[in-house]
Short mmCIF file of C-alpha atoms in Angstrom, two decimals:
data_model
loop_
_atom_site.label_atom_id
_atom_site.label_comp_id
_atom_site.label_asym_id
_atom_site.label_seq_id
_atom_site.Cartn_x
_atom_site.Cartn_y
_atom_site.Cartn_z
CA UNK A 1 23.50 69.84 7.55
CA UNK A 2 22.10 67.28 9.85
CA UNK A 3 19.88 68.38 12.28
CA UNK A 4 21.40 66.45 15.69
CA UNK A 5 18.65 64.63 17.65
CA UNK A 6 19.87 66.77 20.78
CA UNK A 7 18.72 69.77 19.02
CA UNK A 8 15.54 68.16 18.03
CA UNK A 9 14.65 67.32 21.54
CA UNK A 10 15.60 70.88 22.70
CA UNK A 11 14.08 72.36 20.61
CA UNK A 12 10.30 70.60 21.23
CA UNK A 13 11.10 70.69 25.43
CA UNK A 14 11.69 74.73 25.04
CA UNK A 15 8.21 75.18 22.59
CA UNK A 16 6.71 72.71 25.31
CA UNK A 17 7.61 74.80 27.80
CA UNK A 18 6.56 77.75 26.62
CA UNK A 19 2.77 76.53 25.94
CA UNK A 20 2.70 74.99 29.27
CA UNK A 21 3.20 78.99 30.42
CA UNK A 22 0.53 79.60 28.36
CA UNK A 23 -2.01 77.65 29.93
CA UNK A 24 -1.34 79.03 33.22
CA UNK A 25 -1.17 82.68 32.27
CA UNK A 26 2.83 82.90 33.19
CA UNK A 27 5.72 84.36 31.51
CA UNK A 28 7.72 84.24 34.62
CA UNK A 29 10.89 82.21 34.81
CA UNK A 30 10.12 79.08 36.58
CA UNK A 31 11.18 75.37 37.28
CA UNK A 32 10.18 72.95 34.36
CA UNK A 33 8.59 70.66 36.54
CA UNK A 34 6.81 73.31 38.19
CA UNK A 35 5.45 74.17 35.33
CA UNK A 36 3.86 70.73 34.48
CA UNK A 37 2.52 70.77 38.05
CA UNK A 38 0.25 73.96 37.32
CA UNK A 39 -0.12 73.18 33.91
CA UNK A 40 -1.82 69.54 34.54
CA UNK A 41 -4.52 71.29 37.06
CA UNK A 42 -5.87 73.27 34.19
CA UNK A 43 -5.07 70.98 30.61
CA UNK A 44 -6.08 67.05 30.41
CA UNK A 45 -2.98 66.81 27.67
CA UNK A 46 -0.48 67.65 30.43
CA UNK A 47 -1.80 65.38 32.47
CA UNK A 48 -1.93 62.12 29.79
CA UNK A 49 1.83 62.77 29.21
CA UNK A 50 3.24 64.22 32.86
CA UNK A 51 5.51 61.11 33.28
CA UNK A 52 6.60 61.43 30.01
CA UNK A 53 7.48 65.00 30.46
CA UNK A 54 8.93 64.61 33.77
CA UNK A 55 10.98 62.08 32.72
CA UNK A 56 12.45 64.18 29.71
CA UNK A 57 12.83 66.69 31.73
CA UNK A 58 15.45 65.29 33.60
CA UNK A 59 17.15 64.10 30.01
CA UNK A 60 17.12 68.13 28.70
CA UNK A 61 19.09 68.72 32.13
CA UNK A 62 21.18 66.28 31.77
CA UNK A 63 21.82 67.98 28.22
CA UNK A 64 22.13 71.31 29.08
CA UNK A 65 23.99 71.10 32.12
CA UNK A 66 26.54 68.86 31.23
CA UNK A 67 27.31 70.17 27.53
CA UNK A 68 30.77 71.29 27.41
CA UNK A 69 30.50 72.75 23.96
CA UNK A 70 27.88 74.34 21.67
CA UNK A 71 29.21 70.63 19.14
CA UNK A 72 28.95 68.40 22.29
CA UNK A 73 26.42 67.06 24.34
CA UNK A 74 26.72 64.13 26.76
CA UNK A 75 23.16 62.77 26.21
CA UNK A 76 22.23 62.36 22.71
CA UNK A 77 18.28 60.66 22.86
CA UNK A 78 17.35 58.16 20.94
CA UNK A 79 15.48 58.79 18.04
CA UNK A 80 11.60 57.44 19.54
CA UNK A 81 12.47 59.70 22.47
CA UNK A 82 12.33 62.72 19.81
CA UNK A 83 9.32 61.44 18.42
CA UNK A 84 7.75 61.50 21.34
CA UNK A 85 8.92 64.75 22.92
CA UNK A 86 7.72 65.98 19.61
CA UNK A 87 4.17 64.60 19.90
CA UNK A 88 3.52 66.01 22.62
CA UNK A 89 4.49 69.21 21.27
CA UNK A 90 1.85 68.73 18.25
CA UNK A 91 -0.77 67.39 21.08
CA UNK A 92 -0.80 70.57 22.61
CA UNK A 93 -0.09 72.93 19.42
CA UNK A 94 -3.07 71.13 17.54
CA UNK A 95 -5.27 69.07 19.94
CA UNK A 96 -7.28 66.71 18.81
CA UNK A 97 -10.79 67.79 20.63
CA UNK A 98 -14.20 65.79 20.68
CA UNK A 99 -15.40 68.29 17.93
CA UNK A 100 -12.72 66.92 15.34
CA UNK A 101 -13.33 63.27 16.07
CA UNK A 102 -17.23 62.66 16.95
CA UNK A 103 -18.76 65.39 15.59
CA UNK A 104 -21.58 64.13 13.56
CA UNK A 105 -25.68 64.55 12.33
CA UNK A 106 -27.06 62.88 15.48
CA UNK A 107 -31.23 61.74 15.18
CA UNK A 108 -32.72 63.32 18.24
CA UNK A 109 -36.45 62.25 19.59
CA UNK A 110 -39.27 64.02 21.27
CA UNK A 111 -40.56 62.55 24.31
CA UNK A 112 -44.19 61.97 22.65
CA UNK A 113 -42.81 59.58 20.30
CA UNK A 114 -43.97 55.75 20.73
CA UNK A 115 -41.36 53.29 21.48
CA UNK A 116 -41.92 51.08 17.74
CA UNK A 117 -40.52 54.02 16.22
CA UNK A 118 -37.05 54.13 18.08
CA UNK A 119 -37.00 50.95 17.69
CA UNK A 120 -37.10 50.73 14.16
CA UNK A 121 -34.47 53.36 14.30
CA UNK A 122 -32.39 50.92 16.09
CA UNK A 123 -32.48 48.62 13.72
CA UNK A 124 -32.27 50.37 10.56
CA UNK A 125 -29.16 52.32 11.99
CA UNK A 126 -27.85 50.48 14.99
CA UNK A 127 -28.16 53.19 17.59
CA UNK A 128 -27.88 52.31 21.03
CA UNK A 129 -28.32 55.93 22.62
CA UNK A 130 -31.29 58.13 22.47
CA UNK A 131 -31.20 61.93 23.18
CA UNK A 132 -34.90 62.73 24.15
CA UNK A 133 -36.43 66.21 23.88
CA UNK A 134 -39.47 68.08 24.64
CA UNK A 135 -39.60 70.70 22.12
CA UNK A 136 -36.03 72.21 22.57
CA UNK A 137 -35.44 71.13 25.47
CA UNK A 138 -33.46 67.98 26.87
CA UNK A 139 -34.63 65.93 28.92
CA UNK A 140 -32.77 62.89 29.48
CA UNK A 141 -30.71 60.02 27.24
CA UNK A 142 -32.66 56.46 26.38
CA UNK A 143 -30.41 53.26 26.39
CA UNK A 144 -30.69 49.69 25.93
CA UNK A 145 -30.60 49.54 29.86
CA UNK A 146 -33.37 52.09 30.32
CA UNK A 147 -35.48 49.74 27.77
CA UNK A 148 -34.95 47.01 29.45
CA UNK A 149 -36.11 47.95 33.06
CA UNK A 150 -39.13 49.45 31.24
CA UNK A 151 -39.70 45.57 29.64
CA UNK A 152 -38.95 44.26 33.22
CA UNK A 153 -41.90 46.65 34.77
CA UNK A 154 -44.49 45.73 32.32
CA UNK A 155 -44.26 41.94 32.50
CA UNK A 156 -47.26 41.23 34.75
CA UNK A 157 -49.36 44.36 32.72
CA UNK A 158 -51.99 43.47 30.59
CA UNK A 159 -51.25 47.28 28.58
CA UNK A 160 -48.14 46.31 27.59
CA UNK A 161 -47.59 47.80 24.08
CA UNK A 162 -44.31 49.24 21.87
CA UNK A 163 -47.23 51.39 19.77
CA UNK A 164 -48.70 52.84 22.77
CA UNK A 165 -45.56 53.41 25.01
CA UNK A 166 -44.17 56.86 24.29
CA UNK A 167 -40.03 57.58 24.43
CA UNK A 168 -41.05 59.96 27.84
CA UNK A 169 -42.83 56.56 29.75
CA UNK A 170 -38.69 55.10 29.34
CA UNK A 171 -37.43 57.92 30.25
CA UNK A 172 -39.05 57.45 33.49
CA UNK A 173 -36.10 54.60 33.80
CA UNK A 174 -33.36 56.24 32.81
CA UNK A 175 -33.95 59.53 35.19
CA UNK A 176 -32.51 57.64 38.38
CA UNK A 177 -29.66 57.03 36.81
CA UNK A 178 -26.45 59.24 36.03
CA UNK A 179 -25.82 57.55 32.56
CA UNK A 180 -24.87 61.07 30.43
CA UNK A 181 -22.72 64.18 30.68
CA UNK A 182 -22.57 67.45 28.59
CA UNK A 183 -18.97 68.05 26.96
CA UNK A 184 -18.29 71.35 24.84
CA UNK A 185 -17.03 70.91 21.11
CA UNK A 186 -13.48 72.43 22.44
CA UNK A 187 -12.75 70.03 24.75
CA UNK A 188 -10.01 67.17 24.07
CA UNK A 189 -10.38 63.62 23.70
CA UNK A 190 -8.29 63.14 26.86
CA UNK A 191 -10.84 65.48 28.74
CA UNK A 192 -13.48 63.15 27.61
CA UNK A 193 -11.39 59.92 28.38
CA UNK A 194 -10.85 61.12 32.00
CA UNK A 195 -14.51 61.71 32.44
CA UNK A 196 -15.57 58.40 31.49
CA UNK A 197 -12.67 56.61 34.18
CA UNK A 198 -13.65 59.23 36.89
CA UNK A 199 -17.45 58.35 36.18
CA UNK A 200 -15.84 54.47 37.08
CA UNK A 201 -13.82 55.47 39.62
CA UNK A 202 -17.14 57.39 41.48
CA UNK A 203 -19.34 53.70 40.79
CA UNK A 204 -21.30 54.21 38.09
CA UNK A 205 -20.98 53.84 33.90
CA UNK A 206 -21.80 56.95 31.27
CA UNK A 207 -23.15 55.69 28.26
CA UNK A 208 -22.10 58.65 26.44
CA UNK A 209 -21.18 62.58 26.05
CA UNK A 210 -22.89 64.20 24.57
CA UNK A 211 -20.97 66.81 22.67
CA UNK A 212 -23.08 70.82 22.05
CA UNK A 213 -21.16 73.99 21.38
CA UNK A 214 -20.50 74.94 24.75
CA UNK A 215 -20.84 71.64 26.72
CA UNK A 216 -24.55 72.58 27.69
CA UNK A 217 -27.24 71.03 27.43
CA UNK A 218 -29.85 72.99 25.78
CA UNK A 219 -27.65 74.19 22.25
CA UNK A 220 -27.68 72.10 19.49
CA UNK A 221 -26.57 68.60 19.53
CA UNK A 222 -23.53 67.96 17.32
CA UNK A 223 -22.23 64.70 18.42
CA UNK A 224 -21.97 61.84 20.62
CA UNK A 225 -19.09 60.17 22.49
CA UNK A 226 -19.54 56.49 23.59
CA UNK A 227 -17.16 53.93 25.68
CA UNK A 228 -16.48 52.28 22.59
CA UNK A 229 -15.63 55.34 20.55
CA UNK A 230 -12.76 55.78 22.82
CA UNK A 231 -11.37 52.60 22.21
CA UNK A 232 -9.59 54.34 19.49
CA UNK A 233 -8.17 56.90 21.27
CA UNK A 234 -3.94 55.71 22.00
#
């Protein structure tokens, strides 16, 4: 038997529903849409699809409310409105999170080494971002920027040199500036997307997340978000 598309879309809205409640803790009965209003102040998914849902919404009641029959229903969707009602239901079943997509061996530095040698690392493998430690501890992200202000400051010096210059001397041009942010491994790429537009929205550009277990920033480093990376993300 043919599964109608009306069933289909019912179907997703009611499992939709039901893991909206979850993120805010309720089983009570309440208003679809006031569901998606608590639900986007706690999950970035809700809010990347809200007009999407709210819009469906008002198809399901439309379906519902006017069906005369358990074999009728005055709104059948089109078939791309399914498929979407039921992507949403796999974004928030099986979200894609930072961990999944960027999760990677990322080359780390100590703040005692010279300059030549990041650089070489920059050439041999194309890096453009830097996480700096002393011993275990972090203490700030390198970046082409932060290089060259630290050029820019040694034009007039007669010490200028990459083999003398240590990784913690650029740091020293990088720590005025807000240019990183700490994401856990959990968190989903839509999460990450919004911090990068609020960062924007607030006047200044993040070079990159930097992704640990837990989002802090002293537990191991297991991958890096960039701009660019997100290009990818629909």
């Amino acid at each position: 038997m043919t599964v109608r598309n009306s069933d289909r879309f019912i179907t997703a809205y009611n499992r939709i529903d039901q893991l909206m409640k979850e993120i805010i803790g309720t089983q009570d009965h309440l208003a679809f849409f006031r569901v998606i209003d608590m639900a986007k102040k706690k999950n970035a998914i809700i809010r990347r699809y809200e007009a999407d849902l709210r819009e469906y919404g008002d198809l399901r009641n439309a379906i519902i409310h006017h069906r005369t029959s358990t074999e009728y229903a005055i709104a059948e969707p089109h078939e791309d409105v399914v498929l979407k009602m039921e992507e949403m239901e796999v974004a928030l079943t099986k979200p894609i999170t930072v961990g999944n997509m960027f999760q990677t061996k990322v080359t780390t530095f100590q703040r005692t080494d010279f300059l030549s040698y990041a650089l070489k690392v920059i050439s041999d493998k194309k890096y453009n971002q830097f996480p700096v430690y002393d011993g275990t501890e972090f203490k700030g992200l390198i970046t082409p920027v932060g290089i060259t202000m630290w050029l820019a400051s040694t034009v007039d010096s007669a010490s200028f040199s990459r083999k003398k210059t240590t990784l913690g001397e650029i740091l020293t041009h990088e720590n005025g500036r807000e240019n990183h942010q700490f994401i856990g491994r959990n968190a989903s790429v839509y999460e990450a997307l919004e911090i990068f537009k609020a960062a924007i929205t607030r006047g200044r550009r993040l070079e990159a997340l930097l992704i640990t277990e837990d989002g802090k920033p002293n537990t191991n480093l297991i991958g890096i978000v960039t701009p660019m990376s997100m290009m990818k993300i629909k």
